[in-house]
JSON list of C-alpha atoms in Angstrom, two decimals:
[
{"chain": "A", "resi": 1, "resn": "GLY", "atom": "CA", "xyz": [-127.35, -130.45, 232.69]},
{"chain": "A", "resi": 2, "resn": "ARG", "atom": "CA", "xyz": [-130.42, -128.30, 232.44]},
{"chain": "A", "resi": 3, "resn": "PRO", "atom": "CA", "xyz": [-130.85, -126.40, 229.13]},
{"chain": "A", "resi": 4, "resn": "ARG", "atom": "CA", "xyz": [-130.69, -122.62, 229.21]},
{"chain": "A", "resi": 5, "resn": "VAL", "atom": "CA", "xyz": [-133.92, -120.65, 228.98]},
{"chain": "A", "resi": 6, "resn": "SER", "atom": "CA", "xyz": [-132.84, -118.87, 225.80]},
{"chain": "A", "resi": 7, "resn": "HIS", "atom": "CA", "xyz": [-132.29, -122.25, 224.13]},
{"chain": "A", "resi": 8, "resn": "LEU", "atom": "CA", "xyz": [-135.77, -123.38, 225.19]},
{"chain": "A", "resi": 9, "resn": "MET", "atom": "CA", "xyz": [-137.34, -120.17, 223.87]},
{"chain": "A", "resi": 10, "resn": "SER", "atom": "CA", "xyz": [-135.67, -120.61, 220.49]},
{"chain": "A", "resi": 11, "resn": "GLN", "atom": "CA", "xyz": [-137.11, -124.13, 220.30]},
{"chain": "A", "resi": 12, "resn": "ILE", "atom": "CA", "xyz": [-140.59, -122.82, 221.12]},
{"chain": "A", "resi": 13, "resn": "ARG", "atom": "CA", "xyz": [-140.34, -120.13, 218.47]},
{"chain": "A", "resi": 14, "resn": "THR", "atom": "CA", "xyz": [-139.40, -122.57, 215.76]},
{"chain": "A", "resi": 15, "resn": "THR", "atom": "CA", "xyz": [-142.02, -125.22, 216.61]},
{"chain": "A", "resi": 16, "resn": "ASP", "atom": "CA", "xyz": [-145.06, -123.18, 217.60]},
{"chain": "A", "resi": 17, "resn": "LYS", "atom": "CA", "xyz": [-146.60, -121.60, 214.51]},
{"chain": "A", "resi": 18, "resn": "ARG", "atom": "CA", "xyz": [-148.96, -119.39, 216.55]},
{"chain": "A", "resi": 19, "resn": "LEU", "atom": "CA", "xyz": [-146.08, -117.30, 217.85]},
{"chain": "A", "resi": 20, "resn": "LYS", "atom": "CA", "xyz": [-145.01, -116.47, 214.31]},
{"chain": "A", "resi": 21, "resn": "THR", "atom": "CA", "xyz": [-148.50, -115.62, 213.02]},
{"chain": "A", "resi": 22, "resn": "MET", "atom": "CA", "xyz": [-149.85, -113.71, 216.00]},
{"chain": "A", "resi": 23, "resn": "LYS", "atom": "CA", "xyz": [-151.13, -110.30, 215.03]},
{"chain": "A", "resi": 24, "resn": "CYS", "atom": "CA", "xyz": [-153.45, -107.63, 216.31]},
{"chain": "A", "resi": 25, "resn": "HIS", "atom": "CA", "xyz": [-156.92, -107.92, 214.83]},
{"chain": "A", "resi": 26, "resn": "ASN", "atom": "CA", "xyz": [-158.81, -104.88, 213.70]},
{"chain": "A", "resi": 27, "resn": "LYS", "atom": "CA", "xyz": [-162.09, -103.91, 215.31]},
{"chain": "A", "resi": 28, "resn": "ALA", "atom": "CA", "xyz": [-164.25, -105.47, 212.59]},
{"chain": "A", "resi": 29, "resn": "GLU", "atom": "CA", "xyz": [-162.55, -108.86, 213.02]},
{"chain": "A", "resi": 30, "resn": "ARG", "atom": "CA", "xyz": [-162.94, -108.67, 216.80]},
{"chain": "A", "resi": 31, "resn": "GLU", "atom": "CA", "xyz": [-166.63, -107.74, 216.48]},
{"chain": "A", "resi": 32, "resn": "GLU", "atom": "CA", "xyz": [-167.18, -110.61, 214.05]},
{"chain": "A", "resi": 33, "resn": "TYR", "atom": "CA", "xyz": [-165.55, -113.03, 216.49]},
{"chain": "A", "resi": 34, "resn": "ILE", "atom": "CA", "xyz": [-167.71, -111.77, 219.37]},
{"chain": "A", "resi": 35, "resn": "LYS", "atom": "CA", "xyz": [-170.87, -112.03, 217.26]},
{"chain": "A", "resi": 36, "resn": "SER", "atom": "CA", "xyz": [-170.01, -115.65, 216.41]},
{"chain": "A", "resi": 37, "resn": "LEU", "atom": "CA", "xyz": [-170.17, -116.57, 220.11]},
{"chain": "A", "resi": 38, "resn": "SER", "atom": "CA", "xyz": [-173.35, -117.63, 221.87]},
{"chain": "A", "resi": 39, "resn": "HIS", "atom": "CA", "xyz": [-174.87, -115.43, 224.59]},
{"chain": "A", "resi": 40, "resn": "ASP", "atom": "CA", "xyz": [-173.31, -117.49, 227.39]},
{"chain": "A", "resi": 41, "resn": "GLU", "atom": "CA", "xyz": [-169.92, -117.54, 225.65]},
{"chain": "A", "resi": 42, "resn": "ARG", "atom": "CA", "xyz": [-170.02, -113.75, 225.20]},
{"chain": "A", "resi": 43, "resn": "ILE", "atom": "CA", "xyz": [-170.80, -113.23, 228.89]},
{"chain": "A", "resi": 44, "resn": "GLN", "atom": "CA", "xyz": [-168.03, -115.65, 229.88]},
{"chain": "A", "resi": 45, "resn": "TYR", "atom": "CA", "xyz": [-165.61, -113.92, 227.46]},
{"chain": "A", "resi": 46, "resn": "ALA", "atom": "CA", "xyz": [-166.49, -110.47, 228.85]},
{"chain": "A", "resi": 47, "resn": "ASN", "atom": "CA", "xyz": [-166.16, -111.64, 232.45]},
{"chain": "A", "resi": 48, "resn": "ARG", "atom": "CA", "xyz": [-162.76, -113.24, 231.77]},
{"chain": "A", "resi": 49, "resn": "LEU", "atom": "CA", "xyz": [-161.46, -110.07, 230.09]},
{"chain": "A", "resi": 50, "resn": "LYS", "atom": "CA", "xyz": [-162.81, -107.87, 232.87]},
{"chain": "A", "resi": 51, "resn": "GLY", "atom": "CA", "xyz": [-161.05, -110.10, 235.39]},
{"chain": "A", "resi": 52, "resn": "GLN", "atom": "CA", "xyz": [-157.80, -109.82, 233.45]},
{"chain": "A", "resi": 53, "resn": "GLY", "atom": "CA", "xyz": [-158.09, -106.03, 233.32]},
{"chain": "A", "resi": 54, "resn": "MET", "atom": "CA", "xyz": [-158.88, -105.76, 237.01]},
{"chain": "A", "resi": 55, "resn": "GLY", "atom": "CA", "xyz": [-156.01, -108.11, 237.83]},
{"chain": "A", "resi": 56, "resn": "LEU", "atom": "CA", "xyz": [-153.61, -105.85, 235.95]},
{"chain": "A", "resi": 57, "resn": "ILE", "atom": "CA", "xyz": [-154.89, -102.80, 237.81]},
{"chain": "A", "resi": 58, "resn": "VAL", "atom": "CA", "xyz": [-154.50, -104.50, 241.19]},
{"chain": "A", "resi": 59, "resn": "SER", "atom": "CA", "xyz": [-151.03, -105.72, 240.19]},
{"chain": "A", "resi": 60, "resn": "GLY", "atom": "CA", "xyz": [-150.13, -102.15, 239.31]},
{"chain": "A", "resi": 61, "resn": "ILE", "atom": "CA", "xyz": [-151.31, -100.93, 242.70]},
{"chain": "A", "resi": 62, "resn": "GLY", "atom": "CA", "xyz": [-149.26, -103.64, 244.41]},
{"chain": "A", "resi": 63, "resn": "CYS", "atom": "CA", "xyz": [-146.24, -102.76, 242.31]},
{"chain": "A", "resi": 64, "resn": "PHE", "atom": "CA", "xyz": [-146.66, -99.07, 243.13]},
{"chain": "A", "resi": 65, "resn": "ALA", "atom": "CA", "xyz": [-147.11, -99.67, 246.86]},
{"chain": "A", "resi": 66, "resn": "GLY", "atom": "CA", "xyz": [-144.28, -102.20, 247.10]},
{"chain": "A", "resi": 67, "resn": "LEU", "atom": "CA", "xyz": [-141.70, -100.14, 245.27]},
{"chain": "A", "resi": 68, "resn": "THR", "atom": "CA", "xyz": [-142.69, -96.88, 246.90]},
{"chain": "A", "resi": 69, "resn": "GLY", "atom": "CA", "xyz": [-142.62, -98.40, 250.37]},
{"chain": "A", "resi": 70, "resn": "GLY", "atom": "CA", "xyz": [-139.43, -100.31, 249.74]},
{"chain": "A", "resi": 71, "resn": "LEU", "atom": "CA", "xyz": [-137.50, -97.40, 248.28]},
{"chain": "A", "resi": 72, "resn": "TRP", "atom": "CA", "xyz": [-138.83, -94.64, 250.55]},
{"chain": "A", "resi": 73, "resn": "GLY", "atom": "CA", "xyz": [-136.06, -95.11, 253.10]},
{"chain": "A", "resi": 74, "resn": "SER", "atom": "CA", "xyz": [-133.39, -94.99, 250.40]},
{"chain": "A", "resi": 75, "resn": "ILE", "atom": "CA", "xyz": [-134.45, -92.21, 248.05]},
{"chain": "A", "resi": 76, "resn": "GLY", "atom": "CA", "xyz": [-137.31, -90.49, 249.89]},
{"chain": "A", "resi": 77, "resn": "PRO", "atom": "CA", "xyz": [-140.21, -88.92, 248.00]},
{"chain": "A", "resi": 78, "resn": "GLY", "atom": "CA", "xyz": [-138.63, -89.81, 244.66]},
{"chain": "A", "resi": 79, "resn": "ALA", "atom": "CA", "xyz": [-139.85, -93.33, 245.37]},
{"chain": "A", "resi": 80, "resn": "ILE", "atom": "CA", "xyz": [-143.35, -92.18, 244.42]},
{"chain": "A", "resi": 81, "resn": "GLY", "atom": "CA", "xyz": [-142.11, -91.48, 240.89]},
{"chain": "A", "resi": 82, "resn": "VAL", "atom": "CA", "xyz": [-140.45, -94.88, 240.72]},
{"chain": "A", "resi": 83, "resn": "GLY", "atom": "CA", "xyz": [-143.66, -96.54, 241.91]},
{"chain": "A", "resi": 84, "resn": "ILE", "atom": "CA", "xyz": [-145.85, -94.70, 239.42]},
{"chain": "A", "resi": 85, "resn": "GLY", "atom": "CA", "xyz": [-143.41, -95.25, 236.57]},
{"chain": "A", "resi": 86, "resn": "SER", "atom": "CA", "xyz": [-143.19, -98.96, 237.21]},
{"chain": "A", "resi": 87, "resn": "ALA", "atom": "CA", "xyz": [-146.94, -99.40, 237.60]},
{"chain": "A", "resi": 88, "resn": "CYS", "atom": "CA", "xyz": [-147.92, -97.37, 234.52]},
{"chain": "A", "resi": 89, "resn": "GLY", "atom": "CA", "xyz": [-147.21, -100.25, 232.17]},
{"chain": "A", "resi": 90, "resn": "LEU", "atom": "CA", "xyz": [-149.57, -102.53, 234.07]},
{"chain": "A", "resi": 91, "resn": "TRP", "atom": "CA", "xyz": [-152.26, -99.87, 234.23]},
{"chain": "A", "resi": 92, "resn": "ALA", "atom": "CA", "xyz": [-151.92, -99.17, 230.50]},
{"chain": "A", "resi": 93, "resn": "ALA", "atom": "CA", "xyz": [-152.03, -102.89, 229.71]},
{"chain": "A", "resi": 94, "resn": "SER", "atom": "CA", "xyz": [-155.39, -103.13, 231.50]},
{"chain": "A", "resi": 95, "resn": "CYS", "atom": "CA", "xyz": [-157.02, -100.84, 228.94]},
{"chain": "A", "resi": 96, "resn": "TRP", "atom": "CA", "xyz": [-157.37, -103.45, 226.19]},
{"chain": "A", "resi": 97, "resn": "PRO", "atom": "CA", "xyz": [-159.05, -106.22, 228.20]},
{"chain": "A", "resi": 98, "resn": "LEU", "atom": "CA", "xyz": [-161.45, -103.75, 229.84]},
{"chain": "A", "resi": 99, "resn": "SER", "atom": "CA", "xyz": [-162.40, -102.10, 226.54]},
{"chain": "A", "resi": 100, "resn": "GLU", "atom": "CA", "xyz": [-162.78, -105.50, 224.84]},
{"chain": "A", "resi": 101, "resn": "ALA", "atom": "CA", "xyz": [-165.06, -106.67, 227.68]},
{"chain": "A", "resi": 102, "resn": "LYS", "atom": "CA", "xyz": [-167.11, -103.49, 227.25]},
{"chain": "A", "resi": 103, "resn": "LEU", "atom": "CA", "xyz": [-167.36, -104.16, 223.51]},
{"chain": "A", "resi": 104, "resn": "ALA", "atom": "CA", "xyz": [-168.47, -107.77, 224.12]},
{"chain": "A", "resi": 105, "resn": "ARG", "atom": "CA", "xyz": [-171.18, -106.62, 226.53]},
{"chain": "A", "resi": 106, "resn": "LYS", "atom": "CA", "xyz": [-172.33, -103.93, 224.08]},
{"chain": "A", "resi": 107, "resn": "ILE", "atom": "CA", "xyz": [-172.59, -106.42, 221.21]},
{"chain": "A", "resi": 108, "resn": "ASP", "atom": "CA", "xyz": [-174.33, -108.91, 223.48]},
{"chain": "A", "resi": 109, "resn": "GLY", "atom": "CA", "xyz": [-176.87, -106.26, 224.43]},
{"chain": "A", "resi": 110, "resn": "GLU", "atom": "CA", "xyz": [-177.48, -105.36, 220.79]},
{"chain": "A", "resi": 111, "resn": "MET", "atom": "CA", "xyz": [-177.90, -108.99, 219.79]},
{"chain": "A", "resi": 112, "resn": "SER", "atom": "CA", "xyz": [-180.23, -109.66, 222.72]},
{"chain": "A", "resi": 113, "resn": "ASP", "atom": "CA", "xyz": [-182.41, -106.72, 221.64]},
{"chain": "A", "resi": 114, "resn": "LEU", "atom": "CA", "xyz": [-182.65, -108.17, 218.11]},
{"chain": "A", "resi": 115, "resn": "ALA", "atom": "CA", "xyz": [-183.70, -111.61, 219.32]}
]
């Protein structure tokens, strides 16, 4: 039969070294990485991150609207709290990509001024 998902995940964890060594990089390492990119790569990187951040915000709005609308008939105005609570994680997760895109554009502007 088909293997269970948990079994597949354990196989991925043991074979993929990136999952074991993933870590958050400090700001200096992120700035160094951004500076190592060309101008076009920095713009592409910033646009991709901005798209990710905006996608998370829109997903949060959809989550809020869907849960609030779906639960309104059952629990009434308390559905607003459920909607906000469920969407907060998505809205908070959008902060990193948006701030990283802002950093990439700032560094790109600084490096363009130097050239």
